[in-house]
mmCIF file with all atom_site columns, C-alpha atoms and ligand atoms in Angstrom:
data_model
loop_
_atom_site.group_PDB
_atom_site.id
_atom_site.type_symbol
_atom_site.label_atom_id
_atom_site.label_alt_id
_atom_site.label_comp_id
_atom_site.label_asym_id
_atom_site.label_entity_id
_atom_site.label_seq_id
_atom_site.pdbx_PDB_ins_code
_atom_site.Cartn_x
_atom_site.Cartn_y
_atom_site.Cartn_z
_atom_site.occupancy
_atom_site.B_iso_or_equiv
_atom_site.pdbx_formal_charge
_atom_site.auth_seq_id
_atom_site.auth_comp_id
_atom_site.auth_asym_id
_atom_site.auth_atom_id
_atom_site.pdbx_PDB_model_num
ATOM   1   C  CA  . MET A 1 1   ? 164.092 1.953   45.804 1.00 77.00 ? 1   MET A CA  1
ATOM   2   C  CA  . ASP A 1 2   ? 164.293 -1.746  45.053 1.00 94.00 ? 2   ASP A CA  1
ATOM   3   C  CA  . CYS A 1 3   ? 166.299 -1.497  41.834 1.00 98.00 ? 3   CYS A CA  1
ATOM   4   C  CA  . LEU A 1 4   ? 168.920 -4.064  40.814 1.00 98.00 ? 4   LEU A CA  1
ATOM   5   C  CA  . PHE A 1 5   ? 171.094 -1.601  38.915 1.00 98.00 ? 5   PHE A CA  1
ATOM   6   C  CA  . CYS A 1 6   ? 170.926 1.055   41.681 1.00 98.00 ? 6   CYS A CA  1
ATOM   7   C  CA  . LYS A 1 7   ? 172.258 -1.703  43.964 1.00 98.00 ? 7   LYS A CA  1
ATOM   8   C  CA  . ILE A 1 8   ? 175.048 -2.470  41.474 1.00 98.00 ? 8   ILE A CA  1
ATOM   9   C  CA  . VAL A 1 9   ? 176.006 1.235   41.422 1.00 98.00 ? 9   VAL A CA  1
ATOM   10  C  CA  . SER A 1 10  ? 176.099 1.354   45.233 1.00 98.00 ? 10  SER A CA  1
ATOM   11  C  CA  . GLY A 1 11  ? 178.113 -1.884  45.420 1.00 98.00 ? 11  GLY A CA  1
ATOM   12  C  CA  . GLU A 1 12  ? 175.402 -3.708  47.373 1.00 98.00 ? 12  GLU A CA  1
ATOM   13  C  CA  . ILE A 1 13  ? 175.282 -6.234  44.521 1.00 98.00 ? 13  ILE A CA  1
ATOM   14  C  CA  . PRO A 1 14  ? 178.669 -7.145  43.008 1.00 98.00 ? 14  PRO A CA  1
ATOM   15  C  CA  . SER A 1 15  ? 179.494 -6.590  39.345 1.00 98.00 ? 15  SER A CA  1
ATOM   16  C  CA  . THR A 1 16  ? 182.506 -6.681  37.059 1.00 98.00 ? 16  THR A CA  1
ATOM   17  C  CA  . LYS A 1 17  ? 183.159 -2.972  36.653 1.00 98.00 ? 17  LYS A CA  1
ATOM   18  C  CA  . VAL A 1 18  ? 184.535 -1.749  33.341 1.00 98.00 ? 18  VAL A CA  1
ATOM   19  C  CA  . TYR A 1 19  ? 184.264 2.017   33.840 1.00 98.00 ? 19  TYR A CA  1
ATOM   20  C  CA  . GLU A 1 20  ? 183.056 4.505   36.436 1.00 98.00 ? 20  GLU A CA  1
ATOM   21  C  CA  . ASP A 1 21  ? 182.922 8.273   36.779 1.00 98.00 ? 21  ASP A CA  1
ATOM   22  C  CA  . GLU A 1 22  ? 180.697 10.766  38.609 1.00 98.00 ? 22  GLU A CA  1
ATOM   23  C  CA  . THR A 1 23  ? 177.566 10.100  36.592 1.00 98.00 ? 23  THR A CA  1
ATOM   24  C  CA  . VAL A 1 24  ? 178.078 6.847   34.689 1.00 98.00 ? 24  VAL A CA  1
ATOM   25  C  CA  . PHE A 1 25  ? 178.794 3.202   35.599 1.00 98.00 ? 25  PHE A CA  1
ATOM   26  C  CA  . ALA A 1 26  ? 179.629 0.357   33.184 1.00 98.00 ? 26  ALA A CA  1
ATOM   27  C  CA  . PHE A 1 27  ? 179.874 -3.347  33.941 1.00 98.00 ? 27  PHE A CA  1
ATOM   28  C  CA  . LYS A 1 28  ? 179.880 -6.714  32.215 1.00 98.00 ? 28  LYS A CA  1
ATOM   29  C  CA  . ASP A 1 29  ? 176.512 -8.285  31.430 1.00 98.00 ? 29  ASP A CA  1
ATOM   30  C  CA  . ILE A 1 30  ? 176.044 -11.422 33.518 1.00 98.00 ? 30  ILE A CA  1
ATOM   31  C  CA  . GLU A 1 31  ? 174.570 -13.307 30.512 1.00 98.00 ? 31  GLU A CA  1
ATOM   32  C  CA  . PRO A 1 32  ? 176.666 -12.086 27.599 1.00 98.00 ? 32  PRO A CA  1
ATOM   33  C  CA  . GLN A 1 33  ? 175.090 -12.260 24.128 1.00 97.00 ? 33  GLN A CA  1
ATOM   34  C  CA  . ALA A 1 34  ? 178.368 -11.425 22.384 1.00 97.00 ? 34  ALA A CA  1
ATOM   35  C  CA  . PRO A 1 35  ? 182.108 -11.781 23.169 1.00 98.00 ? 35  PRO A CA  1
ATOM   36  C  CA  . VAL A 1 36  ? 181.963 -8.181  24.457 1.00 98.00 ? 36  VAL A CA  1
ATOM   37  C  CA  . HIS A 1 37  ? 178.695 -7.310  26.229 1.00 98.00 ? 37  HIS A CA  1
ATOM   38  C  CA  . ILE A 1 38  ? 178.839 -4.362  28.585 1.00 98.00 ? 38  ILE A CA  1
ATOM   39  C  CA  . LEU A 1 39  ? 175.988 -2.442  30.196 1.00 99.00 ? 39  LEU A CA  1
ATOM   40  C  CA  . ILE A 1 40  ? 176.400 1.324   30.523 1.00 99.00 ? 40  ILE A CA  1
ATOM   41  C  CA  . ILE A 1 41  ? 174.036 3.051   32.928 1.00 99.00 ? 41  ILE A CA  1
ATOM   42  C  CA  . PRO A 1 42  ? 173.439 6.433   34.545 1.00 98.00 ? 42  PRO A CA  1
ATOM   43  C  CA  . LYS A 1 43  ? 174.242 6.298   38.274 1.00 98.00 ? 43  LYS A CA  1
ATOM   44  C  CA  . LYS A 1 44  ? 171.107 8.281   38.974 1.00 98.00 ? 44  LYS A CA  1
ATOM   45  C  CA  . HIS A 1 45  ? 167.969 6.203   38.479 1.00 98.00 ? 45  HIS A CA  1
ATOM   46  C  CA  . ILE A 1 46  ? 166.115 6.775   35.217 1.00 98.00 ? 46  ILE A CA  1
ATOM   47  C  CA  . THR A 1 47  ? 163.539 4.054   34.513 1.00 98.00 ? 47  THR A CA  1
ATOM   48  C  CA  . SER A 1 48  ? 163.856 3.801   30.729 1.00 98.00 ? 48  SER A CA  1
ATOM   49  C  CA  . ALA A 1 49  ? 164.415 5.701   27.494 1.00 98.00 ? 49  ALA A CA  1
ATOM   50  C  CA  . ALA A 1 50  ? 160.801 6.845   27.791 1.00 98.00 ? 50  ALA A CA  1
ATOM   51  C  CA  . ASP A 1 51  ? 161.811 8.880   30.857 1.00 98.00 ? 51  ASP A CA  1
ATOM   52  C  CA  . ILE A 1 52  ? 164.565 10.929  29.217 1.00 98.00 ? 52  ILE A CA  1
ATOM   53  C  CA  . THR A 1 53  ? 163.794 14.649  29.505 1.00 98.00 ? 53  THR A CA  1
ATOM   54  C  CA  . ALA A 1 54  ? 165.514 17.987  28.942 1.00 98.00 ? 54  ALA A CA  1
ATOM   55  C  CA  . GLU A 1 55  ? 166.535 17.837  32.623 1.00 98.00 ? 55  GLU A CA  1
ATOM   56  C  CA  . ASN A 1 56  ? 168.303 14.460  32.540 1.00 98.00 ? 56  ASN A CA  1
ATOM   57  C  CA  . SER A 1 57  ? 169.340 13.937  28.907 1.00 98.00 ? 57  SER A CA  1
ATOM   58  C  CA  . SER A 1 58  ? 172.932 15.177  29.285 1.00 98.00 ? 58  SER A CA  1
ATOM   59  C  CA  . VAL A 1 59  ? 173.902 11.889  30.936 1.00 98.00 ? 59  VAL A CA  1
ATOM   60  C  CA  . VAL A 1 60  ? 172.789 10.069  27.785 1.00 98.00 ? 60  VAL A CA  1
ATOM   61  C  CA  . ALA A 1 61  ? 175.221 12.068  25.663 1.00 98.00 ? 61  ALA A CA  1
ATOM   62  C  CA  . HIS A 1 62  ? 177.908 11.257  28.208 1.00 98.00 ? 62  HIS A CA  1
ATOM   63  C  CA  . ILE A 1 63  ? 177.008 7.541   28.066 1.00 98.00 ? 63  ILE A CA  1
ATOM   64  C  CA  . PHE A 1 64  ? 177.659 7.587   24.302 1.00 98.00 ? 64  PHE A CA  1
ATOM   65  C  CA  . GLU A 1 65  ? 181.066 9.231   24.869 1.00 98.00 ? 65  GLU A CA  1
ATOM   66  C  CA  . VAL A 1 66  ? 181.871 6.495   27.373 1.00 98.00 ? 66  VAL A CA  1
ATOM   67  C  CA  . ALA A 1 67  ? 180.637 3.832   24.932 1.00 98.00 ? 67  ALA A CA  1
ATOM   68  C  CA  . ALA A 1 68  ? 183.024 5.079   22.235 1.00 98.00 ? 68  ALA A CA  1
ATOM   69  C  CA  . LYS A 1 69  ? 185.885 5.031   24.738 1.00 98.00 ? 69  LYS A CA  1
ATOM   70  C  CA  . ILE A 1 70  ? 185.100 1.484   25.894 1.00 98.00 ? 70  ILE A CA  1
ATOM   71  C  CA  . ALA A 1 71  ? 184.698 0.288   22.289 1.00 98.00 ? 71  ALA A CA  1
ATOM   72  C  CA  . LYS A 1 72  ? 188.238 1.543   21.570 1.00 98.00 ? 72  LYS A CA  1
ATOM   73  C  CA  . GLN A 1 73  ? 189.592 -0.099  24.734 1.00 98.00 ? 73  GLN A CA  1
ATOM   74  C  CA  . GLU A 1 74  ? 187.921 -3.384  23.755 1.00 98.00 ? 74  GLU A CA  1
ATOM   75  C  CA  . LYS A 1 75  ? 189.320 -3.019  20.207 1.00 98.00 ? 75  LYS A CA  1
ATOM   76  C  CA  . LEU A 1 76  ? 185.895 -3.206  18.573 1.00 98.00 ? 76  LEU A CA  1
ATOM   77  C  CA  . ASP A 1 77  ? 187.324 -1.557  15.467 1.00 97.00 ? 77  ASP A CA  1
ATOM   78  C  CA  . ASP A 1 78  ? 185.190 -3.652  13.096 1.00 96.00 ? 78  ASP A CA  1
ATOM   79  C  CA  . GLY A 1 79  ? 181.981 -2.368  14.642 1.00 97.00 ? 79  GLY A CA  1
ATOM   80  C  CA  . PHE A 1 80  ? 179.686 -2.735  17.581 1.00 98.00 ? 80  PHE A CA  1
ATOM   81  C  CA  . ARG A 1 81  ? 176.053 -2.354  18.509 1.00 98.00 ? 81  ARG A CA  1
ATOM   82  C  CA  . ILE A 1 82  ? 174.439 -0.134  21.160 1.00 98.00 ? 82  ILE A CA  1
ATOM   83  C  CA  . VAL A 1 83  ? 170.908 -1.124  22.175 1.00 97.00 ? 83  VAL A CA  1
ATOM   84  C  CA  . THR A 1 84  ? 168.430 0.043   24.783 1.00 98.00 ? 84  THR A CA  1
ATOM   85  C  CA  . ASN A 1 85  ? 165.249 -1.955  25.326 1.00 98.00 ? 85  ASN A CA  1
ATOM   86  C  CA  . CYS A 1 86  ? 162.407 0.263   26.481 1.00 98.00 ? 86  CYS A CA  1
ATOM   87  C  CA  . GLY A 1 87  ? 159.343 -1.252  28.084 1.00 98.00 ? 87  GLY A CA  1
ATOM   88  C  CA  . ASP A 1 88  ? 157.908 -4.734  28.241 1.00 97.00 ? 88  ASP A CA  1
ATOM   89  C  CA  . SER A 1 89  ? 157.238 -5.356  24.560 1.00 96.00 ? 89  SER A CA  1
ATOM   90  C  CA  . ALA A 1 90  ? 160.865 -4.517  23.775 1.00 97.00 ? 90  ALA A CA  1
ATOM   91  C  CA  . GLY A 1 91  ? 162.003 -6.960  26.458 1.00 96.00 ? 91  GLY A CA  1
ATOM   92  C  CA  . GLN A 1 92  ? 163.272 -4.505  29.074 1.00 98.00 ? 92  GLN A CA  1
ATOM   93  C  CA  . SER A 1 93  ? 163.790 -6.769  32.091 1.00 98.00 ? 93  SER A CA  1
ATOM   94  C  CA  . VAL A 1 94  ? 165.560 -4.279  34.378 1.00 98.00 ? 94  VAL A CA  1
ATOM   95  C  CA  . LYS A 1 95  ? 163.718 -0.991  34.850 1.00 98.00 ? 95  LYS A CA  1
ATOM   96  C  CA  . HIS A 1 96  ? 166.809 1.209   35.157 1.00 98.00 ? 96  HIS A CA  1
ATOM   97  C  CA  . LEU A 1 97  ? 167.951 2.788   31.882 1.00 98.00 ? 97  LEU A CA  1
ATOM   98  C  CA  . HIS A 1 98  ? 170.850 0.834   30.402 1.00 98.00 ? 98  HIS A CA  1
ATOM   99  C  CA  . PHE A 1 99  ? 172.632 0.676   27.079 1.00 98.00 ? 99  PHE A CA  1
ATOM   100 C  CA  . HIS A 1 100 ? 173.948 -2.677  25.886 1.00 98.00 ? 100 HIS A CA  1
ATOM   101 C  CA  . LEU A 1 101 ? 177.343 -2.271  24.183 1.00 98.00 ? 101 LEU A CA  1
ATOM   102 C  CA  . MET A 1 102 ? 177.960 -5.454  22.227 1.00 98.00 ? 102 MET A CA  1
ATOM   103 C  CA  . GLY A 1 103 ? 180.730 -6.478  19.871 1.00 98.00 ? 103 GLY A CA  1
ATOM   104 C  CA  . GLY A 1 104 ? 183.155 -9.150  18.800 1.00 97.00 ? 104 GLY A CA  1
ATOM   105 C  CA  . ARG A 1 105 ? 180.785 -10.912 16.412 1.00 96.00 ? 105 ARG A CA  1
ATOM   106 C  CA  . GLU A 1 106 ? 178.554 -10.243 13.398 1.00 95.00 ? 106 GLU A CA  1
ATOM   107 C  CA  . PHE A 1 107 ? 175.028 -8.951  14.066 1.00 95.00 ? 107 PHE A CA  1
ATOM   108 C  CA  . THR A 1 108 ? 171.890 -9.328  11.999 1.00 95.00 ? 108 THR A CA  1
ATOM   109 C  CA  . TRP A 1 109 ? 169.367 -6.593  11.234 1.00 95.00 ? 109 TRP A CA  1
ATOM   110 C  CA  . PRO A 1 110 ? 166.551 -5.984  12.004 1.00 91.00 ? 110 PRO A CA  1
ATOM   111 C  CA  . ALA A 1 111 ? 167.125 -7.228  15.558 1.00 85.00 ? 111 ALA A CA  1
ATOM   112 C  CA  . GLY A 1 112 ? 164.444 -9.573  16.830 1.00 70.00 ? 112 GLY A CA  1
HETATM 113 P  P1  . AMP B 2 .   ? 167.239 -5.825  29.373 1.00 65.86 ? 201 AMP B P1  1
HETATM 114 O  O1  . AMP B 2 .   ? 166.674 -7.209  29.188 1.00 65.86 ? 201 AMP B O1  1
HETATM 115 O  O2  . AMP B 2 .   ? 167.417 -5.038  28.120 1.00 65.86 ? 201 AMP B O2  1
HETATM 116 O  O3  . AMP B 2 .   ? 166.483 -5.074  30.440 1.00 65.86 ? 201 AMP B O3  1
HETATM 117 O  O4  . AMP B 2 .   ? 168.713 -6.042  29.909 1.00 65.86 ? 201 AMP B O4  1
HETATM 118 C  C1  . AMP B 2 .   ? 169.003 -6.402  31.211 1.00 65.86 ? 201 AMP B C1  1
HETATM 119 C  C2  . AMP B 2 .   ? 170.343 -7.058  31.176 1.00 65.86 ? 201 AMP B C2  1
HETATM 120 O  O5  . AMP B 2 .   ? 170.836 -7.113  32.498 1.00 65.86 ? 201 AMP B O5  1
HETATM 121 C  C3  . AMP B 2 .   ? 170.330 -8.499  30.642 1.00 65.86 ? 201 AMP B C3  1
HETATM 122 O  O6  . AMP B 2 .   ? 171.176 -8.590  29.497 1.00 65.86 ? 201 AMP B O6  1
HETATM 123 C  C4  . AMP B 2 .   ? 170.851 -9.312  31.826 1.00 65.86 ? 201 AMP B C4  1
HETATM 124 O  O7  . AMP B 2 .   ? 171.686 -10.369 31.422 1.00 65.86 ? 201 AMP B O7  1
HETATM 125 C  C5  . AMP B 2 .   ? 171.602 -8.270  32.626 1.00 65.86 ? 201 AMP B C5  1
HETATM 126 N  N1  . AMP B 2 .   ? 171.730 -8.531  34.056 1.00 65.86 ? 201 AMP B N1  1
HETATM 127 C  C6  . AMP B 2 .   ? 170.749 -8.931  34.912 1.00 65.86 ? 201 AMP B C6  1
HETATM 128 N  N2  . AMP B 2 .   ? 171.230 -9.036  36.164 1.00 65.86 ? 201 AMP B N2  1
HETATM 129 C  C7  . AMP B 2 .   ? 172.556 -8.706  36.093 1.00 65.86 ? 201 AMP B C7  1
HETATM 130 C  C8  . AMP B 2 .   ? 173.607 -8.624  37.049 1.00 65.86 ? 201 AMP B C8  1
HETATM 131 N  N3  . AMP B 2 .   ? 173.418 -8.910  38.356 1.00 65.86 ? 201 AMP B N3  1
HETATM 132 N  N4  . AMP B 2 .   ? 174.831 -8.260  36.620 1.00 65.86 ? 201 AMP B N4  1
HETATM 133 C  C9  . AMP B 2 .   ? 175.040 -7.979  35.315 1.00 65.86 ? 201 AMP B C9  1
HETATM 134 N  N5  . AMP B 2 .   ? 174.097 -8.020  34.375 1.00 65.86 ? 201 AMP B N5  1
HETATM 135 C  C10 . AMP B 2 .   ? 172.861 -8.376  34.743 1.00 65.86 ? 201 AMP B C10 1
HETATM 136 ZN ZN1 . ZN  B 3 .   ? 167.821 2.103   39.536 1.00 65.86 ? 202 ZN  B ZN1 1
#
């Protein structure tokens, strides 16, 4: 499958790895929107949040455990934001499920 993030998981495309285990990979966003901007993804391809099912949802829970761990490592004690863009109108540019973990600055709400 011609998927950018599958290629990052396999190492075919280089990335700055922050965390890896059996099911999850995390790396620095190439165009950071905050002092800390890390993408956390399932290693196994899931296209978007719209494709989460009873069969594959356990990796999402694990991603949030990993996010909390990374947030502590990055000392984001004041707060952080986790975002997933789903589909074109939300601005999803890479069609492999990913969670943006962003911190180190103030955020506004609602986003966009
Ligand atoms: P989204 O627009 O929500 O689909 O997020 C995709 C994110 O992937 C954007 O924030 C991009 O900056 C980021 N991105 C695209 N290509 C790379 C890459 N090769 N390495 C790291 N991050 C990337
Ligand atoms: Zn993929």
